[in-house]
Each structure stands twice: as structure tokens, then as C-alpha cells.
Backbone as a ProteinNet text record, in pm:
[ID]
protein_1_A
[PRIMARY]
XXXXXXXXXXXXXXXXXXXXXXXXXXXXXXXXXXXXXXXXXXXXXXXXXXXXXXXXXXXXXXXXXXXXX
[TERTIARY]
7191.7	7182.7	7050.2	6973.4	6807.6	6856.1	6830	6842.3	6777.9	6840	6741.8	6612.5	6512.3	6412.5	6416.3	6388.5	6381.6	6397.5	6482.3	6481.6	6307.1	6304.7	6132	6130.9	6272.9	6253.8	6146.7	6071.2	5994.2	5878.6	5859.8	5735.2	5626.4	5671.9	5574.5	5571.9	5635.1	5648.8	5521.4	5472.2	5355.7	5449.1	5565.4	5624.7	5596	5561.6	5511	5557.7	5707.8	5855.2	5874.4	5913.2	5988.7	5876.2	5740.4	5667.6	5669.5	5675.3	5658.8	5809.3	5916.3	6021.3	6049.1	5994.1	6005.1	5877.1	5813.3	5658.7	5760.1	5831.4	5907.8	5990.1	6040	6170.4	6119.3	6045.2	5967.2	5899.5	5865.5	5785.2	5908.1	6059.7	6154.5	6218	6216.6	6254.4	6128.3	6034	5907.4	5932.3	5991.7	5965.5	6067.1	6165.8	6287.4	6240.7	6211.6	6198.1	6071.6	5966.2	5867.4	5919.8	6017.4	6097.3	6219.6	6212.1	6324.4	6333	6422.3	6353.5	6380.6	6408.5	6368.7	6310	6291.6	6228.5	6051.6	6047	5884	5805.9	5891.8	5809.2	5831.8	5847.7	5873.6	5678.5	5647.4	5585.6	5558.9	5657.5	5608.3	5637.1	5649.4	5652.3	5498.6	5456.1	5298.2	5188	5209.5	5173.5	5145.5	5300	5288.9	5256.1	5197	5145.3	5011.3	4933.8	4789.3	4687.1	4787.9	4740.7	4679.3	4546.3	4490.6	4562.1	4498.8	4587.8	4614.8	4496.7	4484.6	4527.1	4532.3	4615.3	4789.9	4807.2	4957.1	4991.8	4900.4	4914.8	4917.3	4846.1	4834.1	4972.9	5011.5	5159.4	5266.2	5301.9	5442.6	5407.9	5304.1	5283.7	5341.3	5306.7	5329.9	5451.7	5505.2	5666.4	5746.1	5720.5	5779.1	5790.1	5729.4	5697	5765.5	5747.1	5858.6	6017.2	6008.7	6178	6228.8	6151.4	6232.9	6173.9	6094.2	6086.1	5994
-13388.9	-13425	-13373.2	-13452.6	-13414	-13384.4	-13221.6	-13205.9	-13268.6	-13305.3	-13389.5	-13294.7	-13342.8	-13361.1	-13292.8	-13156.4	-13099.8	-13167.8	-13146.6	-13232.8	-13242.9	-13348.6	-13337.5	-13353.5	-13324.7	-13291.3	-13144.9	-13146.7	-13063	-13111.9	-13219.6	-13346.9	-13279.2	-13244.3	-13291.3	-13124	-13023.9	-12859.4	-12814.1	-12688.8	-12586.9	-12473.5	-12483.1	-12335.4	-12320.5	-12201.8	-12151.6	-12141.8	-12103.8	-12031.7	-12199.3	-12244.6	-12381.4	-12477	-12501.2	-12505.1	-12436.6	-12312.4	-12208	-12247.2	-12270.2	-12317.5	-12447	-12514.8	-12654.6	-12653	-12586.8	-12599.3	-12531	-12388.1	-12368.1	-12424.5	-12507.8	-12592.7	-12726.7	-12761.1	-12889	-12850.1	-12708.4	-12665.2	-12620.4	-12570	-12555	-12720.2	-12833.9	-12962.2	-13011.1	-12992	-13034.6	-12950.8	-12831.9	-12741.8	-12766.2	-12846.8	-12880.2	-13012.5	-13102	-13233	-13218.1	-13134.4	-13154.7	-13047.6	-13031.3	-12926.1	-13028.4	-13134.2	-13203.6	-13301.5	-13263.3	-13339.5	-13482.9	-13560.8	-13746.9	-13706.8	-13692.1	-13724	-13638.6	-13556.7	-13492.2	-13597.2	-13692.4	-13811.2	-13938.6	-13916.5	-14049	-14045.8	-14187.5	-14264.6	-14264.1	-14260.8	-14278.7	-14113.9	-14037	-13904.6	-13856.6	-13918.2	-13917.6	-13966.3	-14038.3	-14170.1	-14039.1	-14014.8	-13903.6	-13790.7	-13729.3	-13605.9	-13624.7	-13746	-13709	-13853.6	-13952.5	-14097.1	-14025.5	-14091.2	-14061.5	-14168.9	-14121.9	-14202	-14358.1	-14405.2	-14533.7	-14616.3	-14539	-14563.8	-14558.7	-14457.2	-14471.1	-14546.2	-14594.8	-14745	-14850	-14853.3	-14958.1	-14954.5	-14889.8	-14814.2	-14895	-14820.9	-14871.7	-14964.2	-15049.6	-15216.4	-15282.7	-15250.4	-15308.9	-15300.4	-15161.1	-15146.4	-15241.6	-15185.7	-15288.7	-15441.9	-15465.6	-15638.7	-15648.9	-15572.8	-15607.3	-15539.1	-15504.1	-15453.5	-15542.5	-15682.5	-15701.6	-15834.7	-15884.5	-15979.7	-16098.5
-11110.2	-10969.6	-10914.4	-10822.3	-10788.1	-10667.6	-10617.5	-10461.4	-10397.4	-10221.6	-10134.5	-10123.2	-10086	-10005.8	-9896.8	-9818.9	-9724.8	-9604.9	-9511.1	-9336.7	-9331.3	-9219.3	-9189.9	-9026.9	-8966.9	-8797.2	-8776.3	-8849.9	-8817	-8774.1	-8761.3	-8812.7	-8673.8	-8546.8	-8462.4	-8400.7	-8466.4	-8437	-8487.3	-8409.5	-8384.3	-8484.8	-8493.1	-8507.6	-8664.5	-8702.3	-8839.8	-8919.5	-8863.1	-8947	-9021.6	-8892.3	-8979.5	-9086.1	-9081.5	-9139.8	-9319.3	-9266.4	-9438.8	-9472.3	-9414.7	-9459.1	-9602	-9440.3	-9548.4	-9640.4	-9651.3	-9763.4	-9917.1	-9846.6	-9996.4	-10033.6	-9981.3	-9939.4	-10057.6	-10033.3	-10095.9	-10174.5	-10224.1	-10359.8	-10491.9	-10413.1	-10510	-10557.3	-10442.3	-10503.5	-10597.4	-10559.8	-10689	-10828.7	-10800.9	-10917.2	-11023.1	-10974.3	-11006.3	-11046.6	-11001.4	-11053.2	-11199.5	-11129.8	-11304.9	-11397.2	-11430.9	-11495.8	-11561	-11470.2	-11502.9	-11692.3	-11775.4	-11885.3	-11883.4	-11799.1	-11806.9	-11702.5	-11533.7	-11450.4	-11517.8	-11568.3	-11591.1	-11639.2	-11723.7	-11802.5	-11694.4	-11575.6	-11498.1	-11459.4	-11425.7	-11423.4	-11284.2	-11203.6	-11032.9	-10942.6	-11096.7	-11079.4	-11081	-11191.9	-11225.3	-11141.8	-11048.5	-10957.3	-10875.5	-10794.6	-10621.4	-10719.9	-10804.9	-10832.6	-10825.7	-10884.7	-10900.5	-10833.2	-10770.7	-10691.8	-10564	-10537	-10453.5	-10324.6	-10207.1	-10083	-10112.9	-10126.3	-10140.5	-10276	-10383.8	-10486.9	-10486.3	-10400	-10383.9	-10297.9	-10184.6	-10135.7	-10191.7	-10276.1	-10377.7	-10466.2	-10489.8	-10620.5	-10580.2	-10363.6	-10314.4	-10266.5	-10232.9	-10176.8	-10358.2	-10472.3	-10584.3	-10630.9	-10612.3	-10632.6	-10514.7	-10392.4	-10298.4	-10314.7	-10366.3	-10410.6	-10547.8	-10575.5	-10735.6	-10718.3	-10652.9	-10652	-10527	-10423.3	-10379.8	-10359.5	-10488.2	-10496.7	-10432.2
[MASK]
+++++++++++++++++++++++++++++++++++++++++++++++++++++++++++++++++++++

């Protein structure tokens, strides 16, 4: 089972606490997923680790179009 993804109602907060929260929050779900033995060899794991902005634009405009046709 892949834990969720940290809340992100933090999106538009100054506050520091909740910030360093969700940063460890989202460094223990990463640490967990490339640790993972099928997800480490995933492909769109590889993509959001080292795709630059505009490449991972390029990635989910291409996935989006193929998964829905």
C-alpha cells in the first residue's frame, strides 16, 4: 500500500511549522516510494524525479492523451 501524499491546504500559508511539516511529510512518502521494489523501477517515477518543468509538461499532456484517448 503507497501512503497518500501529504494534505496541501497549506498551499497559500506564511506559517513555517506547517511548511517543515509537509516538506518531511513528502520526503518520508518519496523515501518510501524509491525504496519501493516495483515502484523504484517505475518509469513516471523516473520522469517526476529528474524531468525538467517543461519536460514533465510534455510527459502529462502525453500520458493524458493516451490514457484517455
Amino acid at each position: 500500500v503507497i501512503p497518500p501524499l501529504p494534505s496541501k491546504n497549506w498551499k497559500f500559508t506564511q506559517n513555517e511549522s506547517l511548511i517543515n511539516q509537509r516538506s518531511q511529510e513528502f520526503q518520508m512518502f518519496l523515501d518510501y516510494i524509491i525504496t519501493h521494489p516495483i515502484l523504484m523501477y517505475s518509469y513516471e517515477l523516473q520522469i517526476f524525479l529528474e524531468a525538467s518543468i517543461s519536460g514533465m509538461k510534455a510527459f502529462t499532456d502525453l500520458y493524458q492523451y493516451i490514457t484517455n484517448g
